[in-house]
XYZ file of C-alpha atoms in Angstrom:
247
model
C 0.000 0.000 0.000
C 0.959 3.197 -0.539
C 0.483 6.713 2.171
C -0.009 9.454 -0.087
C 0.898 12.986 0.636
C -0.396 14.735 -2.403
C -3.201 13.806 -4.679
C -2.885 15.813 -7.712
C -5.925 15.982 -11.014
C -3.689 15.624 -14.210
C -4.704 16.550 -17.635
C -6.972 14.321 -19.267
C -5.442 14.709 -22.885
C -2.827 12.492 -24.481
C -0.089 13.141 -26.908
C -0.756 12.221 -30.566
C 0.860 8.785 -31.622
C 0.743 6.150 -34.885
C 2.477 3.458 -31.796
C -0.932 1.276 -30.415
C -2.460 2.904 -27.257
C -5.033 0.870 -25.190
C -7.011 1.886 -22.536
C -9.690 0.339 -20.154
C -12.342 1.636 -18.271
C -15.951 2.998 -18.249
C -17.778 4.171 -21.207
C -18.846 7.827 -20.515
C -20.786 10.391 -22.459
C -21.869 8.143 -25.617
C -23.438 9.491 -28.564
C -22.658 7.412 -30.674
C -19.946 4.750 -31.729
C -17.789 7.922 -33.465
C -18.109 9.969 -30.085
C -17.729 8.682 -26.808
C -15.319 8.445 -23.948
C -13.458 5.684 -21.655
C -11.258 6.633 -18.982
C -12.326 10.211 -19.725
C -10.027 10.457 -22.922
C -11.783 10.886 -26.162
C -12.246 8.148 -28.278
C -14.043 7.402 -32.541
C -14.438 3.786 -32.951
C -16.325 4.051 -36.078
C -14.413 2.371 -38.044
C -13.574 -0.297 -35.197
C -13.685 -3.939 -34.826
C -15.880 -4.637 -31.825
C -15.522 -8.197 -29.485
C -18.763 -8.961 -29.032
C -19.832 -8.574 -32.377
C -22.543 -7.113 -31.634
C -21.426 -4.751 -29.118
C -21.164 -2.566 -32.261
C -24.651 -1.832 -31.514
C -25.343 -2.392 -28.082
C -22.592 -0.259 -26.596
C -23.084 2.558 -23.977
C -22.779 4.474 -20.668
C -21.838 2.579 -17.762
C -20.176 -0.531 -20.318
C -16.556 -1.574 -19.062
C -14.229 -1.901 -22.358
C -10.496 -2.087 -23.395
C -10.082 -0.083 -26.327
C -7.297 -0.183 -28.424
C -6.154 2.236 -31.612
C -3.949 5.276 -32.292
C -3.804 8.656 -31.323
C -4.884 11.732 -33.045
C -5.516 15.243 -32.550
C -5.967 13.899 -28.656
C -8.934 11.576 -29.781
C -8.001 7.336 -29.896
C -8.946 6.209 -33.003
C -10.034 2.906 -32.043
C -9.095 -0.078 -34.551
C -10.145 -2.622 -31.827
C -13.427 -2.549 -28.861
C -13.800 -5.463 -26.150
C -16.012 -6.012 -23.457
C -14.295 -6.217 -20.917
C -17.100 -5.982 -17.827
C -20.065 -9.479 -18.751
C -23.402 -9.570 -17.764
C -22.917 -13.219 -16.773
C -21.226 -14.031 -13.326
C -20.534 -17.788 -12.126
C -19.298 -19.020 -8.759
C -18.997 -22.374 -8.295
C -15.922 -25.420 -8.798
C -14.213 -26.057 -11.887
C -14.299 -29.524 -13.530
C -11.737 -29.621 -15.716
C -9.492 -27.304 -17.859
C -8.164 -27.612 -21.363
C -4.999 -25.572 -21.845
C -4.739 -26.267 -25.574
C -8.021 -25.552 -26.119
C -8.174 -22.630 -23.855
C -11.569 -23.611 -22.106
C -12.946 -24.347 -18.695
C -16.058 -26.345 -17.163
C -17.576 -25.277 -13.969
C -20.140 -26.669 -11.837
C -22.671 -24.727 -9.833
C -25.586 -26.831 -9.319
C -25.448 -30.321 -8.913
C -26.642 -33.081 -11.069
C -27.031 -29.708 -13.816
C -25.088 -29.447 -16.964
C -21.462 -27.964 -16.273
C -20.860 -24.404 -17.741
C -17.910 -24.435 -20.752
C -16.130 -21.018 -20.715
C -13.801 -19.887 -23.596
C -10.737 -18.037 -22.715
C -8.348 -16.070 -24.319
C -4.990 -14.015 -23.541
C -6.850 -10.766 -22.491
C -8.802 -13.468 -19.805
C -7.742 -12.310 -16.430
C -6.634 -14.527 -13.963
C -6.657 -13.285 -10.394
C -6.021 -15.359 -7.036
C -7.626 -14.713 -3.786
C -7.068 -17.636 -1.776
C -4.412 -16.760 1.221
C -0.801 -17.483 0.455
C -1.815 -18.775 -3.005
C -0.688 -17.173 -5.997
C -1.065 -19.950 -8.512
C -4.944 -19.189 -10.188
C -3.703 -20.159 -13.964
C -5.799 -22.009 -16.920
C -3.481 -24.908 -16.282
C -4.222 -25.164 -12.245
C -7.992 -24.304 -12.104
C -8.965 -27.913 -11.948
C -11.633 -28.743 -9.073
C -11.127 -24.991 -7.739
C -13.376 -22.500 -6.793
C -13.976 -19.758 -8.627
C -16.094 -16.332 -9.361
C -16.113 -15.723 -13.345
C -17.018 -12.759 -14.645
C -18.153 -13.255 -18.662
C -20.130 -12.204 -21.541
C -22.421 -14.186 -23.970
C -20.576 -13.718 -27.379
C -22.386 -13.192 -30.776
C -22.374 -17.362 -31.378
C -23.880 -18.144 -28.081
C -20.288 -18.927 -26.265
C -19.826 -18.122 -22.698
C -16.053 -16.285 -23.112
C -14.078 -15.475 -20.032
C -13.583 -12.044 -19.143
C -12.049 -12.661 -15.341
C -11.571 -15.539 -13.557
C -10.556 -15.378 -10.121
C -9.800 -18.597 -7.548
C -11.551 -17.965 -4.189
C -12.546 -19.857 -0.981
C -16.296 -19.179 -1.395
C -19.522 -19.178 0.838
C -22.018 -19.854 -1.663
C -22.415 -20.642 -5.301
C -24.440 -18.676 -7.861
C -24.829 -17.963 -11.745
C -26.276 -14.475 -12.679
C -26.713 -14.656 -16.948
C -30.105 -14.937 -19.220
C -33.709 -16.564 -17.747
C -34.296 -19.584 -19.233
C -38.396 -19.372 -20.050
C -39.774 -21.903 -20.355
C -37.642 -24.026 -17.935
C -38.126 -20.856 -15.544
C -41.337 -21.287 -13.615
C -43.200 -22.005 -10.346
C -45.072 -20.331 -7.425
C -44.537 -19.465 -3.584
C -44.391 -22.825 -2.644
C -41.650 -24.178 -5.146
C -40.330 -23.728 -8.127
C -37.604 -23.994 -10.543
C -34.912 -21.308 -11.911
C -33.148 -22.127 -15.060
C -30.059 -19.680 -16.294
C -27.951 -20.518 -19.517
C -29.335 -24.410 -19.009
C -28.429 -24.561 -15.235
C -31.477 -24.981 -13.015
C -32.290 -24.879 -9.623
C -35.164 -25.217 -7.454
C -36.869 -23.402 -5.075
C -38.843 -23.359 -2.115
C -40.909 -21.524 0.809
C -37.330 -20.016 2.470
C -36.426 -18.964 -0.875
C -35.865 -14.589 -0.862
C -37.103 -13.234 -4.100
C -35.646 -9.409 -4.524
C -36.329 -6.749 -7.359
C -33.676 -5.184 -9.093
C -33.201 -2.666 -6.307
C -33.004 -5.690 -3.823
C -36.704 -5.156 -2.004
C -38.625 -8.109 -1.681
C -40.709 -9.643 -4.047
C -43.813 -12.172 -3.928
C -42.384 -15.734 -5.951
C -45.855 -15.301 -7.668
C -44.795 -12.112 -8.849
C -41.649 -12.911 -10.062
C -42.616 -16.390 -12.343
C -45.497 -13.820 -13.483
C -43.119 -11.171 -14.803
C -39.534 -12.705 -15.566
C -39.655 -13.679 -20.067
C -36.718 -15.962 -21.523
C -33.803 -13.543 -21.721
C -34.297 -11.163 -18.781
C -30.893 -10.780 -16.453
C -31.311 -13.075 -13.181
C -29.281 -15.051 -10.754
C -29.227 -17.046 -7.773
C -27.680 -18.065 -4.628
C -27.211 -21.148 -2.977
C -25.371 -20.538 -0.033
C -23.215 -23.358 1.708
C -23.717 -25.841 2.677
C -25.113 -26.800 -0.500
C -28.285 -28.790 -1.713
C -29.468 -27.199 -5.052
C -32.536 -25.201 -3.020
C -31.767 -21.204 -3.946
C -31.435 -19.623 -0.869
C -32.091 -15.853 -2.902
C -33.423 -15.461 -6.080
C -33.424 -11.806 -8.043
C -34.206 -9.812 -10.964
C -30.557 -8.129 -11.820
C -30.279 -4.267 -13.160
């Protein structure tokens, strides 16, 4: 850590260059895909390649990106746009790994179908576990983990962070599964990207600014697509402990 004595607001422009510049951050004052800012610095990805595909259209305020281009007239000319903040978020133990491959299975629910995540070299890979520093694609076999990741324009799950942790619960935020997604106050069953789980009486149903919501309520409203997750806290036995609608 580091005791600072001065904390000093430095100019927000950047020299002109033709050598790639990247930066990461939140998308800020979008108007369109010409004229918008990350990081505060000025950026035209017009003419960019975006990752999603179809974050071409899709893109605005509040995203998380790495942009990547060259530098003119203090705007980044962006020849490259990634995602780099996913709707979807996983916790739960991985299965197996495949280093050549560059994928990942995870379980969260058992007796469900395992999750397959692609990765690539932008995936980070952070480690949380105490006096651990070894949270790699080639050691994240029968781990726990919290993914963070984004549904890509061919229905892949693609790894934006993945990040080994001793966990309390497990829980998959991504896509309502309707049908597959149905029930009442008594019980009930939650399916996300293919993973379901049930629930019951103790189950906590929340809106999307975390009140409480009536289960009957919630299988009324939720259609295939909307964001959700789930919890199942430890120790586990595939009943959702809290079930929400996600902003």
């Amino acid at each position: 850590s580091i005791t600072a004595r001065r904390i000093e607001a430095e100019d927000e422009g950047i020299e002109d260059t033709d050598d790639s510049f990247s930066v990461e951050g939140i998308v800020t004052d979008f108007n369109d895909t010409g004229d918008f800012r990350v990081a505060g610095i000025p950026v035209d990805a017009s003419g960019a390649v975006f990752e999603p595909a179809s974050l071409a259209t899709s893109i605005d305020n509040g995203n998380k990106v790495e942009v990547e281009g060259t530098v003119e007239n203090g705007v980044l000319i962006a020849s490259e746009v990634e995602l780099r903040g996913g709707d979807v978020r996983i916790s739960g133990i991985t299965t197996n790994a495949d280093f050549a491959a560059g994928t990942l299975t995870v379980k969260v629910v058992v007796g469900q179908p395992l999750l397959t995540l692609s990765t690539s070299t932008r995936t980070q890979f952070e480690d949380e576990r105490d006096g651990m520093d070894d949270c790699t694609l080639d050691t994240v076999i029968d781990v726990e983990v919290e993914i963070e990741a984004f549904v890509d324009s061919e229905s892949n799950l693609q790894a934006i962070r993945v990040r080994c942790d001793e966990l309390e619960e497990y829980a998959l935020r991504g896509p309502a599964d309707v049908p597959g997604t149905s029930g009442d106050g008594n019980s009930g069953t939650v399916s996300i990207l293919g993973v379901s789980v049930q629930t019951q009486l103790s189950t906590d149903f929340e809106n999307p600014l975390g009140l409480p919501i009536h289960p009957d309520a919630f299988f009324t409203k939720v259609q295939d697509g909307d964001l959700i997750g789930f919890r199942d806290d430890k120790p586990l036995d595939g009943i959702a402990d809290e079930v929400e609608f996600e902003d």
